[in-house]
CSV table of C-alpha atoms in Angstrom, one decimal:
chain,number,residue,atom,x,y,z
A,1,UNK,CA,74.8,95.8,112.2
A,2,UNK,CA,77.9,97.6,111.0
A,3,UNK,CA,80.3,95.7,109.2
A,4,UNK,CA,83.7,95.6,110.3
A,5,UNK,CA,86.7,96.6,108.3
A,6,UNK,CA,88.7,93.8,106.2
A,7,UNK,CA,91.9,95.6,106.2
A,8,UNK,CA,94.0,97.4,108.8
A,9,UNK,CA,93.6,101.3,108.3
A,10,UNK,CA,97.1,101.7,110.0
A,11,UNK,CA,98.8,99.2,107.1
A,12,UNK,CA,97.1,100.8,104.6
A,13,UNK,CA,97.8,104.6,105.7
A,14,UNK,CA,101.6,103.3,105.9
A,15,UNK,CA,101.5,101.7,102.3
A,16,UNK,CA,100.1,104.6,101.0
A,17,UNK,CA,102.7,107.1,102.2
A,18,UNK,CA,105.5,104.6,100.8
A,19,UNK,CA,103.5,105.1,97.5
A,20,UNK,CA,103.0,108.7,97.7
A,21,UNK,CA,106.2,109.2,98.8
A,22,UNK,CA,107.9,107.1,96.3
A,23,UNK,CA,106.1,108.6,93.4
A,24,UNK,CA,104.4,112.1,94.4
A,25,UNK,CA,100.8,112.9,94.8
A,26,UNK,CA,100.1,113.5,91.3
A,27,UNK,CA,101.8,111.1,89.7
A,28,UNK,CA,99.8,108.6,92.4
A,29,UNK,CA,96.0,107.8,91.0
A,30,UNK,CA,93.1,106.3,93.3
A,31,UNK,CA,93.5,103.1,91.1
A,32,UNK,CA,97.4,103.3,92.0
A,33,UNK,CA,96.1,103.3,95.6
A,34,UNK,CA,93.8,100.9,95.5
A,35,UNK,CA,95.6,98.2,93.7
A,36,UNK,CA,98.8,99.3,95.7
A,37,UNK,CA,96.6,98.8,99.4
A,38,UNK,CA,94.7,96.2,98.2
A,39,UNK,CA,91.9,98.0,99.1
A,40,UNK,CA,88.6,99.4,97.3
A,41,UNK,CA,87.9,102.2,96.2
A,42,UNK,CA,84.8,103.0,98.5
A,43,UNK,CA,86.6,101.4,101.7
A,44,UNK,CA,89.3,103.8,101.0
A,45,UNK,CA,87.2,106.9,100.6
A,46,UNK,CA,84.9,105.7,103.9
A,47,UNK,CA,88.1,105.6,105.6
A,48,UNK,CA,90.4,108.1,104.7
A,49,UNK,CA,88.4,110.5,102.3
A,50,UNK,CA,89.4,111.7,99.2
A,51,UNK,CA,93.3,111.2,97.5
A,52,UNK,CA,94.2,114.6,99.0
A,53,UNK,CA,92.7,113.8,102.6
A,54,UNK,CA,94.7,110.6,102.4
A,55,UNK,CA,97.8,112.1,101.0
A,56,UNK,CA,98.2,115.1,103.9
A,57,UNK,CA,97.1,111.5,106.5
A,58,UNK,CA,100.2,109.9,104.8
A,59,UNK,CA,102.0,113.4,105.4
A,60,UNK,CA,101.3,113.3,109.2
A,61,UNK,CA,102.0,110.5,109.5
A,62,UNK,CA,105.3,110.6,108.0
A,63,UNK,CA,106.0,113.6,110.2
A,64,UNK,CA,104.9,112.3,113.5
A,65,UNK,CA,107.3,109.0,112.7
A,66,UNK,CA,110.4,111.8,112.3
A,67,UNK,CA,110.3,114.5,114.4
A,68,UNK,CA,110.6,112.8,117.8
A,69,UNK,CA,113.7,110.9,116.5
A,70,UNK,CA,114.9,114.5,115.8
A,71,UNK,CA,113.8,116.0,119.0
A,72,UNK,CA,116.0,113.0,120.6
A,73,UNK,CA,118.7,113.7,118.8
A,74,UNK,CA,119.2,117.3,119.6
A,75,UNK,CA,118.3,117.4,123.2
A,76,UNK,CA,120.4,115.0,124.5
A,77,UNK,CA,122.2,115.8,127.3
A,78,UNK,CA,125.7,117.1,126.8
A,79,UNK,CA,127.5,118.8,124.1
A,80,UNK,CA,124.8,120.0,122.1
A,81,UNK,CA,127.4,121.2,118.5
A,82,UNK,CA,128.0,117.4,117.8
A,83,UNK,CA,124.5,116.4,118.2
A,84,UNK,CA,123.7,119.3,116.1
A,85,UNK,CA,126.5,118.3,113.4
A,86,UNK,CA,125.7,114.7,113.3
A,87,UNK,CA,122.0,115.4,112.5
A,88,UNK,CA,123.2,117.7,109.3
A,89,UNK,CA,125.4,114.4,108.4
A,90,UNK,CA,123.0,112.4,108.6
A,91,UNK,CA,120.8,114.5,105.9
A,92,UNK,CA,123.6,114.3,103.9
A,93,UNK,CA,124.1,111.2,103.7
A,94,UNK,CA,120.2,109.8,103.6
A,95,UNK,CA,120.4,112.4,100.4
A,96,UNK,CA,123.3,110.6,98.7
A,97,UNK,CA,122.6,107.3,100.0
A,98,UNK,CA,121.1,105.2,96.9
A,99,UNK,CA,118.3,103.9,98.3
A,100,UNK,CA,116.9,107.0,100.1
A,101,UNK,CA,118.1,109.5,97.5
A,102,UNK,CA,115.9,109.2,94.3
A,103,UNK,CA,112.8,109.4,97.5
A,104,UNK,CA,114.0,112.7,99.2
A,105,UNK,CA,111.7,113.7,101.9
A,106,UNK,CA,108.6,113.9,102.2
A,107,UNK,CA,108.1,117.1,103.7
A,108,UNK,CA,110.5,118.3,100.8
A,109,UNK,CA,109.1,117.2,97.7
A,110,UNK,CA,105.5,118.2,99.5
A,111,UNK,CA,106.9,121.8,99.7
A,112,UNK,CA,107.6,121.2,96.0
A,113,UNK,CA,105.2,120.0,94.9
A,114,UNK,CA,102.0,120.9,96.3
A,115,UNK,CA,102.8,123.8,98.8
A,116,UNK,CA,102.6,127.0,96.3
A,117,UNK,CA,99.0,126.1,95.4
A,118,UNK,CA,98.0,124.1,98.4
A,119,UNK,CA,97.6,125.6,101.5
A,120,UNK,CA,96.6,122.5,103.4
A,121,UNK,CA,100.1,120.9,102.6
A,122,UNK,CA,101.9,124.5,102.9
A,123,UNK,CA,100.8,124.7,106.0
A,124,UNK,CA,101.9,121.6,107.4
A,125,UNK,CA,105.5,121.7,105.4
A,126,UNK,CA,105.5,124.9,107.6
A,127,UNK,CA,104.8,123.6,110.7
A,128,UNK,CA,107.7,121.0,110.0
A,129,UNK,CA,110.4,123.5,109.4
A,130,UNK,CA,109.3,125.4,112.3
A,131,UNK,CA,109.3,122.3,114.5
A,132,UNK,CA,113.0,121.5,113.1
A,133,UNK,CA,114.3,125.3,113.2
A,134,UNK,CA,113.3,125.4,117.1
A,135,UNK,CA,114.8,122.3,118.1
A,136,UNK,CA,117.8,123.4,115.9
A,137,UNK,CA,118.0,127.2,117.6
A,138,UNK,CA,117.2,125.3,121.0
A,139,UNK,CA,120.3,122.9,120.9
A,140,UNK,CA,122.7,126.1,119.5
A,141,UNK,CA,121.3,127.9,122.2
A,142,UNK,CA,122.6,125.5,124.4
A,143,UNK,CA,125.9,125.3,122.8
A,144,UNK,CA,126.0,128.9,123.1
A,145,UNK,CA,125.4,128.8,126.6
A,146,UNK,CA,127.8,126.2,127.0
A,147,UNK,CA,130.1,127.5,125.7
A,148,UNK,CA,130.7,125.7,122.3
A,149,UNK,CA,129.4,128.1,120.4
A,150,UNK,CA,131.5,131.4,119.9
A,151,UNK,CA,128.8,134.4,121.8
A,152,UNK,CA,128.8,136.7,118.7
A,153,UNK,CA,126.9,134.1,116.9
A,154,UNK,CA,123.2,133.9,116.7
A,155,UNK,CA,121.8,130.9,117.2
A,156,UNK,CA,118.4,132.1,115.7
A,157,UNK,CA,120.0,132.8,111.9
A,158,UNK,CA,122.6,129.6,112.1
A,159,UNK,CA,119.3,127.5,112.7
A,160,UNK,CA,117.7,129.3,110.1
A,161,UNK,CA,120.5,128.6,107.9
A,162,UNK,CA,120.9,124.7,108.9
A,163,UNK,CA,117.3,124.6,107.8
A,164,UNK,CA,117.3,125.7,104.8
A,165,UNK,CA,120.7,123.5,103.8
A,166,UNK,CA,119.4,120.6,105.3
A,167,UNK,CA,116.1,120.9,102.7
A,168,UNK,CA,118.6,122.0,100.0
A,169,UNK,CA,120.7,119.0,100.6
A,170,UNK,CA,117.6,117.0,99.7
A,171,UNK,CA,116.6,118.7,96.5
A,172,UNK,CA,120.2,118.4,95.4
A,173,UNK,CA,120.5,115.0,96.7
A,174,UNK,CA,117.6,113.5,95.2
A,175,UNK,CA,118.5,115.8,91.5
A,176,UNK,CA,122.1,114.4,91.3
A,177,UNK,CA,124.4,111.6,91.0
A,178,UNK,CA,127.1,113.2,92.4
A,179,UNK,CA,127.6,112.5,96.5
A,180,UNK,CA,130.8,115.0,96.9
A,181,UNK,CA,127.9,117.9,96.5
A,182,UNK,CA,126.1,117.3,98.8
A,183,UNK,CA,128.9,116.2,101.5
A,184,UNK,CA,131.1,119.0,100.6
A,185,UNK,CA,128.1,121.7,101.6
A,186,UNK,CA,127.4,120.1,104.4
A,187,UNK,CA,130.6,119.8,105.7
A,188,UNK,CA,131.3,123.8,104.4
A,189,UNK,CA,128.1,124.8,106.2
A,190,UNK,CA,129.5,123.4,109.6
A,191,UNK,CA,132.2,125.5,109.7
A,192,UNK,CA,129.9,128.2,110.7
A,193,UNK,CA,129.5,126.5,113.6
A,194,UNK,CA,133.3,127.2,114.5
């Protein structure tokens, strides 16, 4: 007969994303997650695999948990240039916010620190900025169309741009102590949106 797990997979995965995410894959040991779950070492590797298997789990997981609230966020009906701007505000702010800021995202310090020698994490850091490019180009499109966004923009490039300030705004975010940085690109990057 089999035996039945003693802890919830779905708990575990969670606490081991918060730990991943809090201190960086390798930076993070198996006996850091197994004291940290609470769980042992071979119940771990039955369940989840090895630390990399387990960290790119944590990584979906941590992506699956954001991108709908982003999808929501953008396609609201309506204006689509305040959803658009409030979603780059919001980066800004989780990056200067004290309790979010020395974190960062996931997705970002993934792209830092595994995805030039790790394809498995490069590939899903790229699937993540491709899913947030689209539903940025999507909602300027719809701006465009709109008519809140002036017609010799491209909506293509801005998104392109949002992108890569919005990841930016993390690095810097999470590197210094200094808010205004942060706030002040953001809020100069929206005036492309004019």
């Amino acid at each position: 007969m089999a035996r039945t797990k003693e802890f919830d997979p779905d708990a575990a995965l969670q606490s081991a994303l918060e730990l991943f995410w809090r201190r960086g894959y390798e930076a993070t040991s198996m006996t850091d997650l197994v004291e940290h779950l609470g769980v042992g070492r071979a119940s771990i590797y039955a369940t989840f695999g090895n630390k990399h298997e387990l960290y790119l789990k944590a990584l979906d997981r941590y992506q699956q948990a954001r991108n709908p609230q982003l999808l929501r966020e953008l396609s609201q009906p309506g204006p689509a240039l305040p959803a658009v701007r409030a979603v780059v505000r919001r980066f800004a702010t989780e990056a200067t916010t004290e309790g979010r800021r020395l974190s960062g995202c996931f997705v970002t310090n993934t792209a830092a620190e595994l995805a030039p020698h790790d394809t498995a994490a490069a590939r899903r850091v790229e699937h993540n900025w491709d899913h947030l490019e689209t539903l940025l180009h999507s909602a300027l499109v719809r701006a465009q169309a709109q008519g809140e966004l002036p017609a010799g923009r491209n909506p293509l490039t801005l998104a392109r741009m949002l992108l890569v300030l919005m990841q930016g705004l993390r690095v810097v975010g999470k590197a210094s102590a200094d808010p205004a940085r942060v706030q002040d690109a953001a809020e100069q990057a929206l005036t492309l949106l004019d």
